[in-house]
Short mmCIF file of C-alpha atoms and ligand atoms in Angstrom, two decimals:
data_model
loop_
_atom_site.label_atom_id
_atom_site.label_comp_id
_atom_site.label_asym_id
_atom_site.label_seq_id
_atom_site.Cartn_x
_atom_site.Cartn_y
_atom_site.Cartn_z
CA MET A 861 22.63 -7.36 22.39
CA SER A 862 19.18 -7.11 20.94
CA GLU A 863 19.59 -3.38 20.45
CA THR A 864 22.52 -3.73 18.12
CA LYS A 865 21.12 -6.70 16.23
CA ALA A 866 19.75 -5.68 12.83
CA LYS A 867 15.98 -5.64 12.74
CA PRO A 868 14.20 -7.71 10.10
CA VAL A 869 13.42 -5.72 6.99
CA ILE A 870 9.85 -5.03 5.93
CA LEU A 871 9.16 -3.48 2.58
CA THR A 872 5.93 -2.40 1.03
CA GLY A 873 5.35 -0.34 -2.07
CA ALA A 874 2.50 2.06 -2.67
CA LYS A 875 1.44 3.17 -6.10
CA PRO A 876 0.90 6.94 -6.34
CA SER A 877 -2.72 6.52 -7.32
CA GLY A 878 -4.02 9.78 -5.91
CA GLU A 879 -6.52 9.82 -3.12
CA LEU A 880 -6.62 6.98 -0.61
CA THR A 881 -9.84 5.47 0.69
CA LEU A 882 -10.77 4.87 4.30
CA GLY A 883 -10.35 1.18 3.41
CA ASN A 884 -6.69 1.75 2.45
CA TYR A 885 -6.13 3.51 5.74
CA LEU A 886 -7.91 1.10 8.09
CA GLY A 887 -6.90 -2.03 6.19
CA ALA A 888 -3.25 -1.28 5.48
CA ILE A 889 -1.57 2.03 6.26
CA ARG A 890 -2.64 2.14 9.87
CA ASN A 891 -0.89 -1.21 10.32
CA TRP A 892 2.28 -0.10 8.60
CA ALA A 893 2.56 2.68 11.13
CA THR A 894 2.69 0.09 13.92
CA MET A 895 5.55 -1.86 12.32
CA MET A 896 8.16 0.85 12.56
CA ASP A 897 9.46 -0.11 15.99
CA ASP A 898 9.87 -3.81 15.40
CA PHE A 899 11.19 -3.77 11.85
CA GLU A 900 13.41 -1.74 9.62
CA CYS A 901 10.79 -0.40 7.24
CA PHE A 902 11.25 0.56 3.61
CA PHE A 903 8.28 2.41 2.12
CA PRO A 904 8.97 3.15 -1.54
CA ILE A 905 6.37 5.02 -3.50
CA VAL A 906 6.48 2.92 -6.64
CA ASP A 907 6.07 5.61 -9.25
CA LEU A 908 7.67 3.54 -12.02
CA HIS A 909 4.82 1.08 -11.61
CA ALA A 910 2.35 3.88 -12.31
CA ILE A 911 3.26 4.32 -15.97
CA THR A 912 2.08 0.98 -17.32
CA VAL A 913 -1.18 2.77 -18.17
CA PRO A 914 -1.50 6.03 -20.13
CA TYR A 915 -1.07 9.10 -17.91
CA LYS A 916 -0.17 12.78 -17.96
CA PRO A 917 3.28 13.68 -16.60
CA ALA A 918 1.97 16.61 -14.55
CA ASP A 919 -0.66 14.35 -12.97
CA LEU A 920 1.92 11.74 -12.02
CA ARG A 921 4.00 14.38 -10.26
CA GLN A 922 0.97 15.75 -8.42
CA ARG A 923 -0.25 12.30 -7.38
CA THR A 924 3.20 11.41 -6.12
CA TYR A 925 3.27 14.44 -3.80
CA GLN A 926 -0.30 13.70 -2.69
CA CYS A 927 0.55 10.11 -1.96
CA LEU A 928 3.58 11.08 0.10
CA ALA A 929 1.69 13.74 2.06
CA GLN A 930 -1.17 11.32 2.79
CA TYR A 931 1.18 8.62 4.06
CA LEU A 932 2.96 11.07 6.31
CA ALA A 933 -0.35 12.45 7.55
CA CYS A 934 -1.46 8.89 8.37
CA GLY A 935 1.52 8.41 10.62
CA LEU A 936 4.38 6.99 8.58
CA ASP A 937 7.35 8.51 10.33
CA PRO A 938 10.42 9.39 8.25
CA ALA A 939 12.54 9.33 11.41
CA ARG A 940 11.75 5.66 11.97
CA SER A 941 11.47 4.37 8.40
CA HIS A 942 12.84 4.94 4.92
CA ILE A 943 10.35 6.70 2.69
CA PHE A 944 11.51 7.28 -0.87
CA LEU A 945 10.64 7.27 -4.55
CA GLN A 946 11.41 4.17 -6.57
CA SER A 947 12.33 6.35 -9.57
CA GLN A 948 15.01 8.19 -7.58
CA ILE A 949 16.97 5.06 -6.70
CA THR A 950 19.38 3.46 -9.11
CA GLY A 951 18.97 -0.27 -8.88
CA HIS A 952 15.29 -1.11 -9.24
CA THR A 953 15.28 -1.17 -13.03
CA GLU A 954 18.75 -2.73 -13.23
CA LEU A 955 17.71 -5.62 -11.02
CA ASN A 956 14.47 -5.81 -12.98
CA TRP A 957 16.54 -6.59 -16.08
CA LEU A 958 18.59 -9.32 -14.43
CA LEU A 959 15.46 -10.91 -13.03
CA ALA A 960 13.65 -10.57 -16.35
CA CYS A 961 16.37 -12.68 -17.92
CA LEU A 962 15.47 -15.45 -15.47
CA THR A 963 11.70 -15.20 -16.00
CA PRO A 964 9.94 -17.37 -18.59
CA VAL A 965 7.62 -15.13 -20.54
CA GLY A 966 4.84 -17.72 -20.16
CA ASP A 967 4.87 -17.19 -16.39
CA LEU A 968 4.17 -13.50 -16.92
CA HIS A 969 1.35 -14.19 -19.35
CA ARG A 970 -0.26 -16.44 -16.77
CA MET A 971 -0.39 -13.84 -13.98
CA THR A 972 -3.99 -13.15 -12.97
CA GLN A 973 -3.61 -9.40 -12.80
CA PHE A 974 -2.00 -9.22 -16.22
CA LYS A 975 -4.74 -11.36 -17.72
CA GLU A 976 -7.45 -9.21 -16.18
CA LYS A 977 -5.90 -5.90 -17.11
CA SER A 978 -5.03 -6.87 -20.65
CA ALA A 979 -8.51 -8.34 -21.24
CA LYS A 980 -10.22 -5.00 -20.52
CA PRO A 981 -11.72 -3.51 -23.67
CA GLY A 982 -9.44 -0.82 -25.06
CA ALA A 983 -6.55 -1.72 -22.73
CA SER A 984 -3.12 -0.66 -23.93
CA VAL A 985 -1.13 -3.82 -23.39
CA ASN A 986 2.44 -2.59 -23.29
CA SER A 987 5.37 -4.72 -22.15
CA GLY A 988 5.56 -2.73 -18.90
CA LEU A 989 2.23 -4.22 -17.89
CA LEU A 990 3.64 -7.68 -18.56
CA PHE A 991 6.86 -6.99 -16.64
CA TYR A 992 5.12 -5.31 -13.70
CA PRO A 993 5.63 -8.30 -11.35
CA VAL A 994 9.34 -8.53 -12.19
CA LEU A 995 9.88 -4.90 -11.27
CA MET A 996 7.97 -5.54 -8.06
CA ALA A 997 10.24 -8.50 -7.31
CA ALA A 998 13.21 -6.19 -7.88
CA ASP A 999 11.76 -3.66 -5.38
CA ILE A 1000 11.59 -6.37 -2.76
CA LEU A 1001 14.84 -8.22 -3.41
CA LEU A 1002 16.97 -5.09 -3.80
CA TYR A 1003 16.60 -4.47 -0.05
CA ASN A 1004 16.68 -8.14 0.95
CA ALA A 1005 13.28 -7.78 2.57
CA ASP A 1006 12.35 -10.46 5.10
CA ARG A 1007 8.67 -9.63 5.09
CA VAL A 1008 6.24 -8.02 2.67
CA PRO A 1009 2.75 -6.98 3.83
CA VAL A 1010 0.44 -7.91 1.01
CA GLY A 1011 -3.27 -7.96 0.43
CA GLU A 1012 -5.05 -10.78 -1.30
CA ASP A 1013 -4.59 -9.20 -4.74
CA GLN A 1014 -0.79 -9.11 -4.44
CA LYS A 1015 -0.16 -12.64 -3.18
CA GLN A 1016 0.60 -14.02 -6.61
CA HIS A 1017 3.10 -11.21 -7.24
CA LEU A 1018 4.88 -11.96 -3.99
CA GLU A 1019 4.99 -15.62 -4.94
CA MET A 1020 6.78 -14.62 -8.13
CA ALA A 1021 9.30 -12.59 -6.12
CA ARG A 1022 9.94 -15.64 -3.95
CA ASN A 1023 10.43 -17.83 -7.02
CA LEU A 1024 12.81 -15.33 -8.57
CA ALA A 1025 14.90 -15.12 -5.40
CA GLN A 1026 15.19 -18.90 -5.38
CA ARG A 1027 15.92 -19.08 -9.08
CA PHE A 1028 18.66 -16.47 -8.83
CA ASN A 1029 20.20 -18.22 -5.81
CA HIS A 1030 20.07 -21.51 -7.62
CA THR A 1031 21.35 -20.23 -10.99
CA TYR A 1032 24.26 -18.23 -9.54
CA SER A 1033 24.80 -18.65 -5.83
CA ASP A 1034 23.13 -17.78 -2.57
CA THR A 1035 22.32 -14.06 -2.76
CA PHE A 1036 18.76 -13.20 -1.79
CA LYS A 1037 16.59 -13.93 1.17
CA VAL A 1038 13.29 -15.47 0.14
CA PRO A 1039 10.73 -12.94 1.36
CA GLU A 1040 7.76 -14.07 3.45
CA PRO A 1041 4.30 -12.53 3.37
CA PHE A 1042 3.43 -10.46 6.41
CA ILE A 1043 -0.12 -10.70 7.60
CA PRO A 1044 -0.76 -7.88 10.04
CA LYS A 1045 -2.65 -8.63 13.23
CA ALA A 1046 -6.05 -7.19 12.51
CA GLY A 1047 -6.51 -5.20 9.36
CA ALA A 1048 -10.12 -4.09 9.18
CA ARG A 1049 -11.77 -5.17 5.96
CA VAL A 1050 -13.81 -2.20 4.86
CA MET A 1051 -16.63 -2.87 2.42
CA SER A 1052 -18.44 -0.66 -0.07
CA LEU A 1053 -21.12 1.54 1.50
CA GLN A 1054 -23.62 0.86 -1.24
CA ASN A 1055 -22.67 -2.74 -1.89
CA PRO A 1056 -21.43 -4.09 1.43
CA THR A 1057 -20.57 -7.53 0.14
CA ARG A 1058 -17.82 -5.99 -2.05
CA LYS A 1059 -14.58 -4.45 -0.87
CA MET A 1060 -14.54 -0.63 -0.69
CA SER A 1061 -12.75 0.52 -3.83
CA LYS A 1062 -12.15 3.82 -5.52
CA SER A 1063 -12.63 2.21 -8.91
CA ASP A 1064 -16.36 1.90 -8.22
CA ASP A 1065 -18.39 4.21 -10.43
CA ASN A 1066 -20.58 5.53 -7.68
CA GLU A 1067 -18.63 7.83 -5.40
CA ASN A 1068 -21.09 7.08 -2.59
CA ASP A 1069 -19.54 3.61 -2.47
CA TYR A 1070 -16.35 4.79 -0.84
CA LEU A 1071 -15.03 7.27 1.70
CA LEU A 1072 -11.89 9.14 0.79
CA LEU A 1073 -9.38 10.08 3.43
CA LEU A 1074 -9.56 13.64 2.14
CA ASP A 1075 -13.34 13.92 1.73
CA PRO A 1076 -14.44 17.07 3.58
CA PRO A 1077 -16.38 16.28 6.81
CA ASN A 1078 -19.77 17.07 5.31
CA ARG A 1079 -19.21 14.78 2.38
CA LEU A 1080 -18.14 11.99 4.76
CA ARG A 1081 -21.32 12.54 6.76
CA LYS A 1082 -23.51 12.53 3.68
CA LYS A 1083 -21.98 9.35 2.29
CA ILE A 1084 -22.32 7.52 5.59
CA MET A 1085 -25.92 8.65 6.08
CA SER A 1086 -26.76 7.28 2.63
CA ALA A 1087 -25.01 3.93 3.16
CA VAL A 1088 -27.33 1.01 2.56
CA THR A 1089 -28.61 -0.68 5.66
CA ASP A 1090 -30.51 -3.90 6.08
CA SER A 1091 -34.04 -4.82 6.99
CA GLY A 1092 -34.99 -4.70 10.65
CA SER A 1093 -33.83 -2.03 13.04
CA GLU A 1094 -31.42 -3.70 15.42
CA VAL A 1095 -27.77 -2.64 15.29
CA ARG A 1096 -25.93 -5.93 15.45
CA ALA A 1097 -23.02 -7.58 13.62
CA ASP A 1098 -24.50 -10.42 11.64
CA PRO A 1099 -23.73 -11.98 8.24
CA GLU A 1100 -27.39 -11.39 7.41
CA LYS A 1101 -26.80 -7.67 7.94
CA PRO A 1102 -23.74 -6.84 5.80
CA GLY A 1103 -24.47 -3.09 5.71
CA ILE A 1104 -24.77 -2.64 9.46
CA THR A 1105 -21.88 -5.03 10.07
CA ASN A 1106 -19.66 -2.95 7.79
CA LEU A 1107 -20.60 0.26 9.60
CA LEU A 1108 -19.94 -1.42 12.94
CA ASN A 1109 -16.50 -2.52 11.72
CA ILE A 1110 -15.70 0.98 10.53
CA PHE A 1111 -16.95 2.51 13.78
CA SER A 1112 -14.92 0.05 15.82
CA ALA A 1113 -11.75 0.66 13.79
CA VAL A 1114 -11.90 4.46 13.93
CA SER A 1115 -12.89 4.64 17.60
CA ASP A 1116 -10.85 1.70 18.94
CA ARG A 1117 -13.99 0.44 20.68
CA SER A 1118 -15.09 -3.19 20.50
CA ILE A 1119 -18.02 -4.28 18.36
CA ALA A 1120 -19.71 -5.72 21.47
CA ASP A 1121 -19.44 -2.38 23.23
CA LEU A 1122 -20.95 -0.55 20.25
CA GLU A 1123 -23.75 -3.09 19.91
CA LYS A 1124 -24.56 -2.58 23.56
CA GLU A 1125 -24.77 1.18 23.22
CA PHE A 1126 -26.51 1.40 19.81
CA GLY A 1127 -28.36 -1.95 19.54
CA SER A 1128 -31.81 -0.52 19.94
CA GLN A 1129 -31.31 3.14 19.11
CA GLY A 1130 -32.30 2.74 15.47
CA TYR A 1131 -30.25 3.02 12.30
CA GLY A 1132 -30.47 6.81 11.97
CA THR A 1133 -28.92 7.55 15.35
CA PHE A 1134 -26.33 4.86 14.81
CA LYS A 1135 -25.26 6.20 11.43
CA LYS A 1136 -24.91 9.71 12.81
CA ALA A 1137 -22.59 8.37 15.48
CA VAL A 1138 -20.56 6.44 12.89
CA ALA A 1139 -20.22 9.59 10.81
CA GLU A 1140 -19.04 11.67 13.77
CA ALA A 1141 -16.50 9.01 14.76
CA VAL A 1142 -15.10 8.86 11.21
CA VAL A 1143 -14.91 12.65 11.00
CA ALA A 1144 -13.18 12.84 14.37
CA ARG A 1145 -10.60 10.31 13.27
CA LEU A 1146 -9.95 11.86 9.86
CA GLU A 1147 -9.97 15.56 10.70
CA PRO A 1148 -6.49 15.64 12.24
CA ILE A 1149 -5.15 13.59 9.32
CA GLN A 1150 -6.67 16.04 6.86
CA GLU A 1151 -5.25 19.02 8.70
CA LYS A 1152 -1.81 17.48 8.66
CA TYR A 1153 -2.19 16.62 4.98
CA HIS A 1154 -3.03 20.19 3.97
CA GLU A 1155 -0.09 21.49 5.95
CA LEU A 1156 2.27 19.01 4.30
CA ILE A 1157 1.08 19.32 0.72
CA SER A 1158 1.84 23.02 0.73
CA ASN A 1159 5.32 22.43 2.10
CA LYS A 1160 7.19 20.94 -0.87
CA ASP A 1161 10.56 21.74 0.72
CA TYR A 1162 9.76 19.44 3.58
CA LEU A 1163 8.44 16.71 1.26
CA HIS A 1164 11.65 16.89 -0.78
CA GLN A 1165 13.69 16.68 2.37
CA VAL A 1166 11.87 13.49 3.44
CA LEU A 1167 12.56 11.96 0.02
CA ARG A 1168 16.18 13.03 0.08
CA GLU A 1169 16.83 11.52 3.49
CA GLY A 1170 14.93 8.30 2.84
CA GLY A 1171 16.48 8.05 -0.61
CA GLU A 1172 19.99 8.37 0.73
CA VAL A 1173 19.69 5.31 2.94
CA ALA A 1174 17.82 3.37 0.26
CA GLN A 1175 20.42 4.20 -2.38
CA LYS A 1176 23.30 3.00 -0.22
CA ARG A 1177 21.57 -0.32 0.37
CA ALA A 1178 20.58 -0.60 -3.26
CA TYR A 1179 24.11 0.00 -4.53
CA ARG A 1180 25.51 -2.54 -2.13
CA MET A 1181 23.03 -5.17 -3.24
CA LEU A 1182 23.38 -4.33 -6.90
CA SER A 1183 27.16 -4.73 -6.82
CA LYS A 1184 26.77 -8.09 -5.16
CA VAL A 1185 24.19 -9.19 -7.68
CA TYR A 1186 26.31 -8.06 -10.65
CA ARG A 1187 29.33 -9.85 -9.24
CA LYS A 1188 27.40 -13.07 -8.70
CA ALA A 1189 26.00 -12.88 -12.22
CA GLY A 1190 29.50 -12.60 -13.69
CA PHE A 1191 29.84 -8.94 -14.54
CA VAL A 1192 33.31 -7.46 -14.17
CA ALA A 1193 33.53 -5.29 -11.07
CA ARG A 1194 34.18 -1.57 -11.43
CA THR A 1195 37.61 -0.74 -10.16
N1 LIG B 2618 1.97 -4.07 -6.93
C1 LIG B 2618 1.72 -3.42 -5.68
C2 LIG B 2618 0.28 -2.91 -5.65
O1 LIG B 2618 -0.32 -2.72 -6.68
C3 LIG B 2618 2.65 -2.25 -5.46
C4 LIG B 2618 4.07 -2.67 -5.29
C5 LIG B 2618 5.11 -2.44 -6.13
C6 LIG B 2618 4.60 -3.35 -4.17
N2 LIG B 2618 6.26 -2.91 -5.61
C7 LIG B 2618 5.99 -3.49 -4.41
C8 LIG B 2618 4.03 -3.86 -2.98
C9 LIG B 2618 6.82 -4.13 -3.50
C10 LIG B 2618 4.85 -4.50 -2.09
C11 LIG B 2618 6.25 -4.64 -2.34
O2 LIG B 2618 -0.25 -2.68 -4.60
#
């Protein structure tokens, strides 16, 4: 019976990096929310991954709550998925160690993200930064994930997780599934408002480049009204018009209307009128999310309850996998 058959497992980790952008929401999180019926979803907040750079403990705690409340406000449903903290589950760092012992250190030095991060002036290059992809592989393999939704920047890390699964299976015996990337149907690619040929990113210096999920409505409006547009006055999606195209994509994603439909309505109304309409559509989409967020962030009891329940399921799975892995690797079983 298809109802009793186990659903494939999807796992994706989110770093508790504080406020999310509209790009994170439209490009990724919105899609995760649609996966919950077809897959068994594990959504760890990967807080252990957040300490490879200097940080303040109180900030980490605050960002972790914020991250959780934002995900819930965006529609991740704890009744249909497992939402938990990586640091609260025994198994991630243990598996990290076993996998580390199968990872040539040269492979880690060659990872693009490590090279970029460690080359930044003044970077603190600790071993955690180097081992980041091994811990990520442990996150994935600990739950025997079938699929991992990844953006462009994480493809190399997923490739390492696949290699490690194969290496473990080959060195010991068949243990892990080799996880496949999951490319969601249509993730909107949201570009910077000031620099529409670059991806929208919170690490941009100019805060007018990006829209935050939690920006108050008037700030959203102001940022959208000051987005760069292109020469001419026609509202039309066109590679020659990256600014207008980006706004059309955003408008389409938040309103669930097609680009063609929007072009028809706004084509000749001028940029000003068009931008106002984009701003109102974004505000209308984000206001309920913001309301939910503010309700959740002040209800720590509820947030803890979500983590407890998600963590309980995750921990059971993790223990089961960890015992198997230890046994395969030759450790004496606890009796
Ligand atoms: N490295 C990922 C990122 O920066 C976060 C992450 C950690 C992750 N563990 C994971 C993503 C497991 C997917 C699966 O976005």
